[in-house]
XYZ file of C-alpha atoms in Angstrom:
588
model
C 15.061 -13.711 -2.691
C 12.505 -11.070 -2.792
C 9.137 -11.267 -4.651
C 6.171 -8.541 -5.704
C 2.673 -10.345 -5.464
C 0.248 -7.636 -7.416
C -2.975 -8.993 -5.562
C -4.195 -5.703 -4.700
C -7.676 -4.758 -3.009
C -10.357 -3.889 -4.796
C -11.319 -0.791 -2.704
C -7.792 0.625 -4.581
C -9.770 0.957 -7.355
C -11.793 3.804 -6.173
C -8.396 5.988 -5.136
C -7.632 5.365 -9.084
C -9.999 8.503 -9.924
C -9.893 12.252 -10.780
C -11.429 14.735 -8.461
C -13.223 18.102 -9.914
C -12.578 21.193 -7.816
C -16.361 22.246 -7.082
C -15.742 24.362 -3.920
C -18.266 26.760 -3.323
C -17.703 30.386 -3.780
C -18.636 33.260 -0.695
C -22.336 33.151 -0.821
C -22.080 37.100 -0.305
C -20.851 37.235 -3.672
C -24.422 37.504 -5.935
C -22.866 36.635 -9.193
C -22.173 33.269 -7.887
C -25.817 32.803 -7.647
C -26.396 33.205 -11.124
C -27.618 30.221 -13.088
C -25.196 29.971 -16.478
C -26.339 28.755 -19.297
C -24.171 27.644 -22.797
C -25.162 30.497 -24.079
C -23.732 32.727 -21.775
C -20.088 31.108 -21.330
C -20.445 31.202 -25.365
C -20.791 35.492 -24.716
C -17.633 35.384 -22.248
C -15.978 33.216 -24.521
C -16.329 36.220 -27.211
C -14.988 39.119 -24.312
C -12.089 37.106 -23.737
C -11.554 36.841 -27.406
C -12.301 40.754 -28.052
C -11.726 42.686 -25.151
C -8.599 44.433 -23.456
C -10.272 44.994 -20.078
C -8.779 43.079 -17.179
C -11.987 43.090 -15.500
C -14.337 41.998 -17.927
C -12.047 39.155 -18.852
C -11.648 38.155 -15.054
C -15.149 38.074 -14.933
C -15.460 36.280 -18.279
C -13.367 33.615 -17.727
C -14.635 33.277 -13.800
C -17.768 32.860 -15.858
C -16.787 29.745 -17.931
C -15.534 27.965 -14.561
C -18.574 28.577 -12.809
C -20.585 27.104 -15.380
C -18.373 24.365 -14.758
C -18.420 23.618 -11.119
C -22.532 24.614 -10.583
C -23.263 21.438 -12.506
C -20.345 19.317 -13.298
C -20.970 17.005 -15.850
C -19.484 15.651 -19.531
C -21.680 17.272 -21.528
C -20.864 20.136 -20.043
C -17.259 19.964 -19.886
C -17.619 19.102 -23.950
C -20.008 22.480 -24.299
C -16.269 24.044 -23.021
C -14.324 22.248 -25.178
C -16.448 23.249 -27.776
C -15.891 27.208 -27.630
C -12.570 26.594 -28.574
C -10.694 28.382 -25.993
C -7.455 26.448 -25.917
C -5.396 29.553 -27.367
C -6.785 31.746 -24.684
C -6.328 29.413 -21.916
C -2.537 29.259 -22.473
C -2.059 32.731 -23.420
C -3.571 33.040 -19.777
C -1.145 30.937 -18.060
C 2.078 31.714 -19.786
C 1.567 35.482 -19.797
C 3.508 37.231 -16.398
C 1.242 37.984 -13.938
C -2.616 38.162 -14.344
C -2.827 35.302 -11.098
C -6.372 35.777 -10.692
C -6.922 34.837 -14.121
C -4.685 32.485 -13.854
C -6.179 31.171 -11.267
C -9.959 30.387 -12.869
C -7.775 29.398 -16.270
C -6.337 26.389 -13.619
C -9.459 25.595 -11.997
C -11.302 25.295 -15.914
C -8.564 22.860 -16.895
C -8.877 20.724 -13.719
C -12.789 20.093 -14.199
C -11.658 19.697 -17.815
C -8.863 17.273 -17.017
C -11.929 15.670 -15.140
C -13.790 14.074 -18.189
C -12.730 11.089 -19.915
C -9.501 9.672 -21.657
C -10.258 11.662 -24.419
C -10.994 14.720 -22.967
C -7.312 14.664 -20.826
C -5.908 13.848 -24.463
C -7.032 17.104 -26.122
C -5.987 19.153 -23.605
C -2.584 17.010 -23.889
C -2.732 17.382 -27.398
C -3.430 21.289 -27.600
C -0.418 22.378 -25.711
C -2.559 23.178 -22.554
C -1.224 20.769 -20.043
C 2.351 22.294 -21.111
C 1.260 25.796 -20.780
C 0.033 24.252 -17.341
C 3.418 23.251 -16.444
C 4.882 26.295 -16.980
C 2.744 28.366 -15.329
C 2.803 25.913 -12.453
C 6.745 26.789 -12.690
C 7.029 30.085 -12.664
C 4.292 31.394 -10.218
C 4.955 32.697 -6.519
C 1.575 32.459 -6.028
C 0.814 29.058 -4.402
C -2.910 29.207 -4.778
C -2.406 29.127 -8.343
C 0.614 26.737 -8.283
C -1.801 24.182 -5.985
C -5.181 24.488 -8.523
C -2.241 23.675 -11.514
C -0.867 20.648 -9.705
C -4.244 19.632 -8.878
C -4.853 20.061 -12.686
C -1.714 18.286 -13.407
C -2.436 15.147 -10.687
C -5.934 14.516 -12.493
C -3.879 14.447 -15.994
C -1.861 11.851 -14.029
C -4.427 9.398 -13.187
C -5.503 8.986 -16.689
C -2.727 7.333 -17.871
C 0.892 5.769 -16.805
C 1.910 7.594 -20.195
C 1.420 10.548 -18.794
C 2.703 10.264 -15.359
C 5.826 8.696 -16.766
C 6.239 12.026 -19.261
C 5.725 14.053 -15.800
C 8.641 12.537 -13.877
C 11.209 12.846 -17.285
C 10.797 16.649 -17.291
C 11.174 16.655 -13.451
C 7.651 17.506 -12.484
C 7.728 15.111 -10.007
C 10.378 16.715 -8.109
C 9.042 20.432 -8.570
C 5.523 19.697 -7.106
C 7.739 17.977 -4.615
C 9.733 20.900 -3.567
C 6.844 23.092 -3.920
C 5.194 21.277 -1.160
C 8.059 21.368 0.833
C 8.545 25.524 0.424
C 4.889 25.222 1.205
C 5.487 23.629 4.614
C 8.309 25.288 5.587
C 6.375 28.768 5.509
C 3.541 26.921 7.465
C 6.295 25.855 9.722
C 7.920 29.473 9.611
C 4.712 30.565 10.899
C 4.046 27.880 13.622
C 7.406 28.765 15.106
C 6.414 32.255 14.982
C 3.239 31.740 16.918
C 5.267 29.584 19.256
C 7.415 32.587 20.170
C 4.052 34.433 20.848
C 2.902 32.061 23.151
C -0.130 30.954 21.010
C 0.696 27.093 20.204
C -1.236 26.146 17.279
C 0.624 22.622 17.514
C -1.010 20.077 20.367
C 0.537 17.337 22.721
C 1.421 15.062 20.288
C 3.264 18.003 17.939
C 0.747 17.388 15.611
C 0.581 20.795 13.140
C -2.622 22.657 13.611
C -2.875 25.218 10.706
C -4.387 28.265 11.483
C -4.551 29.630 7.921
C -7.454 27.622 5.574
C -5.685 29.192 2.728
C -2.096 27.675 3.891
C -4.345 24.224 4.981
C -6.159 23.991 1.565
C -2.762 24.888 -0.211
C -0.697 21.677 1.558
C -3.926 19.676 0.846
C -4.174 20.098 -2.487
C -0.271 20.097 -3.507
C -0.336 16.855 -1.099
C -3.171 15.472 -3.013
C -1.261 16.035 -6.581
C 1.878 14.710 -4.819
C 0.575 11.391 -4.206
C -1.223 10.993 -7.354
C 1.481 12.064 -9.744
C 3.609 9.280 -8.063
C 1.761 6.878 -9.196
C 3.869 4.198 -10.747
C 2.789 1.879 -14.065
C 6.186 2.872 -15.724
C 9.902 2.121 -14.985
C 9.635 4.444 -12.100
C 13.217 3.805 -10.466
C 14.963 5.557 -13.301
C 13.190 8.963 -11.400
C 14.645 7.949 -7.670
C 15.766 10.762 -6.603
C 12.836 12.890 -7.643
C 11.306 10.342 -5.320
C 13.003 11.093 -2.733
C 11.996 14.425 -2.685
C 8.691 13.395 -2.711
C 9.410 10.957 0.633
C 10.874 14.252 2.218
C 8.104 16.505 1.761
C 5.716 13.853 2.542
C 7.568 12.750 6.059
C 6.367 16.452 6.807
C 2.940 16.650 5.598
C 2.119 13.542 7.923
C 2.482 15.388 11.131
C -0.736 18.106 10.060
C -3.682 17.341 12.195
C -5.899 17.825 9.019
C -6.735 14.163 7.957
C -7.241 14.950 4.462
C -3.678 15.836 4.574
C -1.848 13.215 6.331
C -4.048 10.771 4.785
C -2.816 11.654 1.354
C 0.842 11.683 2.293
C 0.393 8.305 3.751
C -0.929 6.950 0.225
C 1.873 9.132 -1.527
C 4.655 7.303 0.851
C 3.058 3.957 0.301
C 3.133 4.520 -3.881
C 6.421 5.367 -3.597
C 7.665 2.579 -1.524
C 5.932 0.582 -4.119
C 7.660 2.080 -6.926
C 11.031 1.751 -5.244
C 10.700 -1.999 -3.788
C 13.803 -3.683 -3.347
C 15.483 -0.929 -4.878
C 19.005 -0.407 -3.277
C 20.070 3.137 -4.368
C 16.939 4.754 -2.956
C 16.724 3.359 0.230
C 20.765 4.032 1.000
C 20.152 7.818 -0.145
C 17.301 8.313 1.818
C 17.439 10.153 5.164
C 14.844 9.067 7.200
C 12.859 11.675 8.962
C 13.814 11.060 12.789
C 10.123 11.933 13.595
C 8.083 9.524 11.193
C 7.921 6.246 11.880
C 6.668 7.405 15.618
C 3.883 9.570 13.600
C 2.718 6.401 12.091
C 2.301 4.695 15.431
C 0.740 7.068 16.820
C -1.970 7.479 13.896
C -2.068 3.765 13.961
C -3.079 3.938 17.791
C -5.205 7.132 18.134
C -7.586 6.893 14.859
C -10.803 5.549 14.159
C -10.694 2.213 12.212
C -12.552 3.875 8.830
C -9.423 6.588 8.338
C -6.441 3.737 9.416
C -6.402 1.951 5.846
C -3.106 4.552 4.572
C -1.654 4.242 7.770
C -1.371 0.752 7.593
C -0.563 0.370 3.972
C 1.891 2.932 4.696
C 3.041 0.508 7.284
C 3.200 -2.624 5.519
C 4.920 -1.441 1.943
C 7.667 0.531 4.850
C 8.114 -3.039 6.585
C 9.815 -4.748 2.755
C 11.987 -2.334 3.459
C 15.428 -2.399 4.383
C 16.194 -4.288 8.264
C 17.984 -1.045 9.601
C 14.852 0.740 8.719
C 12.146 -1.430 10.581
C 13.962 -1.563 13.138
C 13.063 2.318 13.924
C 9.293 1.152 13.113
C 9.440 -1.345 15.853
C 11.488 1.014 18.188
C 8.211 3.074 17.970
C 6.678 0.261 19.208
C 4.894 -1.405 16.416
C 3.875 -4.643 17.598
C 2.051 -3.307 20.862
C -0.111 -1.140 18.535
C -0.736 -3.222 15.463
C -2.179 -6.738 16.579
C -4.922 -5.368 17.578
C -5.895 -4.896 13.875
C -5.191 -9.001 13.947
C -8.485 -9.511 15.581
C -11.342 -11.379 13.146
C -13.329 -8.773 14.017
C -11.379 -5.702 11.731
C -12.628 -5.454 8.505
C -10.436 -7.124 6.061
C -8.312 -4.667 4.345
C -7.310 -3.419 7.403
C -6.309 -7.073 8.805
C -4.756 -8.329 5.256
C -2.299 -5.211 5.736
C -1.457 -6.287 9.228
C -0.716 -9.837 8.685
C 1.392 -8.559 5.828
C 3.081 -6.600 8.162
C 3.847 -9.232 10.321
C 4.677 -11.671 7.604
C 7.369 -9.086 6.634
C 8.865 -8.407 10.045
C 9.350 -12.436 10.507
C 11.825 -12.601 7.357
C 14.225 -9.933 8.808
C 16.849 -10.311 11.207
C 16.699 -13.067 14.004
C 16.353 -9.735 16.531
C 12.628 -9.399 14.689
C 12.123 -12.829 14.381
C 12.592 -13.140 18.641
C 10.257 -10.160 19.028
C 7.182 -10.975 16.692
C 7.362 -14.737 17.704
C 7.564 -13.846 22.070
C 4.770 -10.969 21.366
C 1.692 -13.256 22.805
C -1.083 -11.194 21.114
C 0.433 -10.722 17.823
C 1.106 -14.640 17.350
C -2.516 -15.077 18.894
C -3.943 -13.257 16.087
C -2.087 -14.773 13.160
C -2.830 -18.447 14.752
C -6.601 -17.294 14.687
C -6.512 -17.575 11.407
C -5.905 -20.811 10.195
C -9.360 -21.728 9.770
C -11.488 -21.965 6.467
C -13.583 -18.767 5.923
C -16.862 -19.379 6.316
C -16.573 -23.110 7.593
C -16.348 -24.802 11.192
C -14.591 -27.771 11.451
C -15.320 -30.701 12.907
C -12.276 -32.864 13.826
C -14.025 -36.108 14.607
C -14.899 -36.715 11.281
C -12.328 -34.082 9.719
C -14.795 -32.172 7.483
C -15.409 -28.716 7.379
C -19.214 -27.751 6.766
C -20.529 -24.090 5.907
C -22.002 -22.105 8.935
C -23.101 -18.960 9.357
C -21.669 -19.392 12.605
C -18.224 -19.156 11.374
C -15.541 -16.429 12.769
C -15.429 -15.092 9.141
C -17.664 -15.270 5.874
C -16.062 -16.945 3.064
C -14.447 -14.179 0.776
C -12.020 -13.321 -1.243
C -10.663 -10.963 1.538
C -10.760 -13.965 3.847
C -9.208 -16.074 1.461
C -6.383 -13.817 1.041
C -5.639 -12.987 5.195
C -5.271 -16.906 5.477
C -2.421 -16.799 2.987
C -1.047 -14.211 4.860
C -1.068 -16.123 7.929
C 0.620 -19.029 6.345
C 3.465 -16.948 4.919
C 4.262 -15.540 8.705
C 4.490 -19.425 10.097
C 6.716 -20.101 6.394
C 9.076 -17.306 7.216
C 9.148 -17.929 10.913
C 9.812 -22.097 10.701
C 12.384 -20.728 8.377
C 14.728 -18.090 9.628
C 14.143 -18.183 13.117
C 16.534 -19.697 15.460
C 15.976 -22.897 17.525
C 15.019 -21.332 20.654
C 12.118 -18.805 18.391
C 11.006 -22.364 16.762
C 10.939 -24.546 20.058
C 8.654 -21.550 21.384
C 6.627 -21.208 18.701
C 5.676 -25.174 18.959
C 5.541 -25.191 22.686
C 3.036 -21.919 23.098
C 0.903 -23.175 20.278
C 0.695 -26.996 20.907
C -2.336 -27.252 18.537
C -0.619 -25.536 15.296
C 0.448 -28.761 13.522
C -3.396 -30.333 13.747
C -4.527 -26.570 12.768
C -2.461 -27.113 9.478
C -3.654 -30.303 8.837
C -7.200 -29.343 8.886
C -6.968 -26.519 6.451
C -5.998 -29.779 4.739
C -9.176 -31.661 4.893
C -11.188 -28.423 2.944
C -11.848 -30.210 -0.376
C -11.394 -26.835 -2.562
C -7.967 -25.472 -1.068
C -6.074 -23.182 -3.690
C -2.872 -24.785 -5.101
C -1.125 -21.879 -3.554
C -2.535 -21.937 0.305
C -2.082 -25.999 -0.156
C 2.092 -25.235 -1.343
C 2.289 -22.799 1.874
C 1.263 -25.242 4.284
C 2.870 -28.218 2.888
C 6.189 -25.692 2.990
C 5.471 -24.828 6.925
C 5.568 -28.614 7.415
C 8.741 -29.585 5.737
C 10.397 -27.160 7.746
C 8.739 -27.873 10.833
C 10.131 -31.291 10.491
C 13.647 -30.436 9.405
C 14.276 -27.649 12.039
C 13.172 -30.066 14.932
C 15.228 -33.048 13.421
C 18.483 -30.647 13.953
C 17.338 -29.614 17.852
C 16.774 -33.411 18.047
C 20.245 -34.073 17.373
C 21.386 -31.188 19.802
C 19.086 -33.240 22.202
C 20.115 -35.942 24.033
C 17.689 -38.722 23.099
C 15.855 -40.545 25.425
C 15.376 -43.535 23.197
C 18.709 -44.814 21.584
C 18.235 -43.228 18.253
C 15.755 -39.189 18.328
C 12.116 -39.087 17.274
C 10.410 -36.428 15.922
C 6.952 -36.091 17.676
C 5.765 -33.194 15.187
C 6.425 -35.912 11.971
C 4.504 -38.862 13.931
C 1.449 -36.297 15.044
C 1.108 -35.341 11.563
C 0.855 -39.079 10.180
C -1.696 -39.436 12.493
C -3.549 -36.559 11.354
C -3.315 -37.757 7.789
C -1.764 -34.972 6.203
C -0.290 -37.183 3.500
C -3.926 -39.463 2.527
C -5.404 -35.631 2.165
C -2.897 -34.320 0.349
C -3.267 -36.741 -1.856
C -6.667 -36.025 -2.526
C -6.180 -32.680 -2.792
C -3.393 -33.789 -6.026
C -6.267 -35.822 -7.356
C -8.368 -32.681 -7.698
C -6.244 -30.170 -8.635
C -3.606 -32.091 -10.725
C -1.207 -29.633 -10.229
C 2.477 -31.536 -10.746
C 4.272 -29.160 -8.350
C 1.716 -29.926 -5.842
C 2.655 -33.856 -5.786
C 6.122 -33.047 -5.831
C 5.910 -31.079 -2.707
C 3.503 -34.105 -1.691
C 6.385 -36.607 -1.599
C 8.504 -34.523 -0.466
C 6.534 -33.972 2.765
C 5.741 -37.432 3.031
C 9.698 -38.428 2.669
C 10.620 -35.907 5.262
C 7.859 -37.650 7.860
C 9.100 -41.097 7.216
C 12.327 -40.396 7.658
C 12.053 -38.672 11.030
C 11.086 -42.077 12.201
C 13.685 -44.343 14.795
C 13.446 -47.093 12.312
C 14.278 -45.366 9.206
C 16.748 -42.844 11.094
C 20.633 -43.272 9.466
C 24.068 -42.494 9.513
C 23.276 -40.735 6.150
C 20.923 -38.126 8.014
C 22.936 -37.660 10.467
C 25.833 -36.751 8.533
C 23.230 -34.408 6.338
C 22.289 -32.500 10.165
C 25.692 -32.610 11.134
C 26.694 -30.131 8.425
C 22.973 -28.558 8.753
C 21.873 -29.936 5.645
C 18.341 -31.247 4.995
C 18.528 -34.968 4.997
C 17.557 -37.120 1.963
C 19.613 -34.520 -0.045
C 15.688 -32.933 -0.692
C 16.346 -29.420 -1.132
C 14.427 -27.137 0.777
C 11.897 -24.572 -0.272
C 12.622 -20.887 0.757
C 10.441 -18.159 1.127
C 10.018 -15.270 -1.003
C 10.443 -13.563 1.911
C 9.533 -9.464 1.670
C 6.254 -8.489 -0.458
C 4.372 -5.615 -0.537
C 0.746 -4.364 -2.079
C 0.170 -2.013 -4.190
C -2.535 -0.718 -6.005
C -4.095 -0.989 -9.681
C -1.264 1.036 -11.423
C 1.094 1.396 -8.893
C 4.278 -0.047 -8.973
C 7.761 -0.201 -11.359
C 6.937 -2.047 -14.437
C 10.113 -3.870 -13.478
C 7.937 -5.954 -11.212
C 5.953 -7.044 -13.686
C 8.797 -7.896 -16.303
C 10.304 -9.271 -13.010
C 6.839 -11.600 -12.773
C 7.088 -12.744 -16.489
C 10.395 -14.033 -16.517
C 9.836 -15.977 -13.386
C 6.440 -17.772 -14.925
C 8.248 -18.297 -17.884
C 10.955 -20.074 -16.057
């Protein structure tokens, strides 16, 4: 079984915004200096209305943006809205040619589409976002087809409405492939040069673009890219235009420009949102041969503040189909990610790596055997199991609040520790004997680690369920190796079962029932404490064995099982099939 947990960050709140295009114009160009006031854009707004002159209007309406972008700002965004120029503005960009103007017409509707929810809904309801579209359609010229999708990617943001109307008239795919045609004439070019002798691609085959006008082009298609595929809606019904947007992402990552591959790397982490668990996309799509390497690579060579895509990238690819993490850890995953383990990353980027992990150990017993033998990677999730903010003090099994602590107590903190629990949950259940006997052999101390995250008065129901889970299965995978053992005494004992009776995981969890009153909790409760007493010489029978023999839990208790593959995604993102999904399982 497969589950969604929507917990996202709450830095993904500040990538759900618009962005006004306020670039500054040559400086040699005097005009540009010019101060506007409403009354002027009110005297272009009358040449565009009156005159035939191609100049004058060019300047006109060049006017009317530039009042925009020296000062951006709602009231005057509403001064435009106010000279009633909707009329114009699509005349402008469904008439053939004219790019120039076409070009300042995009730009005004992008600072437009900047405003609020009801300034993107006039320009919805006037016609001008279609008039957008089509003039996004049906121009060669890319600068103009970039400022429209930048238009169109701000529209996006303001609603899951909207971005779901986008991807039923195809839009997602045609920004899609116009990104790709975008690359492949940067690419055209590159190979060009390469014929020349002058490599504008490094070492690493990262793309070096020597053209601003190509880089800002792929930047700003890329940018509209990943924010048009945005999910909130039933997104898998538009696959395949997502896989066109995959494609021409899987290219965009290997530009050296970090605005760029930093915006593919939140596009392909949307869209592996949006398409979670779903079959038909990942069997259709063609994996570029050259991109999970990319992401290692980024995830070894940049600084810690630009990493946060990479690794989001990273974790959303690892609930992926087996076949296809495989490739990620052929690139060598595990050598370059548990570094990000350490206490000392900042959290987002940690809560992504442990989530990582988590995923990796509920895949196939190859990727069980390689995160569980990978010393630092097991050392960093074992690090972990501690309360935020809190030391602990064993002799009297209290944890106290210190400023001293590895970590602060956080949210954030909270969260990485449930992540850490959910790699030992999948591990003690899918790996094989020998992954499990190594696990409890290299990290002797793990069961009394456990039971002090028990002894924290205000555990969360769901931590508490996670490490109760961990210890059932501890105990029933080392009661089967027990019976594979020859026993020294005349009937096996589980050591694991008696250490955690004398840690007194039961007498704590059943304070921790007292305070919570959760009913699911004490079930789990006896559960445990069944599974411990019955691991004991005294109480062992012929009924458990017969249970192991045909590698059944004994005591007929039926065993919890992870919901093994999750990802995170961000306010918005997602198939609203997860959340339906979510309903019907709390309802249940």
């Amino acid at each position: 079984m497969v589950v969604n947990e929507f917990e996202p960050d709450d830095f993904l709140r500040d990538l759900n915004r618009k962005f006004a295009n306020v670039s500054l114009e040559n400086s040699a160009d005097e005009a540009s200096k010019v101060i506007l006031n409403s009354d002027d854009i009110y005297e272009c707004r009358n040449v565009l209305r009156s005159s035939d002159s191609y100049d004058l209007r060019q300047v006109a309406i060049k006017n009317i943006r530039r009042y925009l972008t020296q000062n951006i700002s709602l009231s005057r965004i509403e001064i435009v809205f106010d000279l009633g120029i909707d009329d114009l503005i699509k005349d402008i960009l469904e008439a053939p040619g004219y790019d120039e103007l076409k070009y300042e017409a995009a730009w005004i509707v992008t600072n437009l589409a900047y405003g609020t929810r009801e300034h993107t809904s006039r320009l919805v309801d006037s016609g001008v976002i279609n008039s957008l579209v089509y003039c996004f359609r049906n121009t060669e010229n890319f600068r103009v087809k970039s400022q429209a999708a930048w238009a169109l990617a701000n529209v996006s943001i303001e609603s899951p409405s909207y971005r779901e109307r986008m991807a039923q008239s195809n839009l997602i795919g045609d920004v899609a492939q116009a990104l790709l045609t975008k690359c492949e004439i940067v690419y055209n070019k590159l190979n060009a040069d390469l014929d020349e002798e002058q490599l504008p691609i490094d070492d690493r085959s990262q793309i070096r673009c020597k053209s601003k006008e190509d880089s800002d082009d792929v930047k700003d298609l890329t940018w509209s890219l990943a924010n048009i595929c945005r999910g909130g809606f039933k997104t898998v019904e538009h696959w395949e235009q997502y896989l066109e947007a995959v494609n021409a992402f899987s290219l965009c990552i290997h530009f050296d420009n970090e605005e760029i591959w930093t915006e593919a790397c939140w596009g392909l982490s949307r869209i592996l949102s949006n398409m979670y668990n779903y079959d038909p996309f990942f069997h259709s799509w063609n994996l570029h041969a050259r991109l999970c390497p990319r992401l290692v690579h980024l995830l070894r060579n940049q600084p810690s503040d630009a990493i946060l895509p990479v690794l989001q990238t990273i974790s959303n690819f690892s609930s992926g189909p087996n076949e296809y993490i495989e490739i990620l850890l052929d690139a060598d995953l595990l050598n370059n990610i548990w570094w990000y383990l350490s206490p000392n990353t900042i959290p987002q980027l940690r809560r992504n790596a442990m989530l990582t992990v988590s995923n990796l150990a509920a895949g196939s017993e190859q990727m069980l055997r390689k995160v569980v033998y990978n010393e630092n990677i097991m050392q960093g999730v074992i690090a972990h199991l501690v309360i935020p903010g809190h030391i602990y003090h064993p002799e009297e099994r209290s944890w106290y609040s210190s400023a001293r602590a590895i970590n602060p107590e956080s949210k954030d903190e909270w969260r990485i520790l449930k992540e850490a629990l959910w790699v030992l949950a999948n591990i003690t259940t899918l790996a094989n004997d020998d992954c499990i006997c190594a696990l409890l052999r290299n990290y002797s101390k793990l069961i009394k680690l456990l039971a002090s995250l028990l002894h924290f008065s205000r555990l969360s129901t769901p931590i508490t369920l996670k490490i109760i889970e961990t210890l059932i299965h501890i105990i029933d995978r080392t009661n089967k190796i027990a019976e594979l053992t020859p026993p020294i005494m005349p009937t096996p004992r589980n050591l694991y079962a008696e250490e955690m009776v004398r840690e007194d995981i039961i007498p704590a969890l059943r304070f921790l029932c007292q305070q919570m009153d959760d009913p699911n909790l004490s079930s789990q409760t006896e559960v445990l404490n069944e599974f411990m007493m019955s691991s004991f010489p005294q109480q062992y029978n012929s009924n458990d064995q017969l249970a192991n023999a045909f590698g059944l839990s004994s005591r007929g208790i039926q065993l919890p099982r992870p919901d093994v593959r999750r990802i995170v995604h961000g306010f918005e993102d997602g198939d609203v099939r997860l959340i339906e999904d979510a309903i019907v399982r709390i309802q249940l």
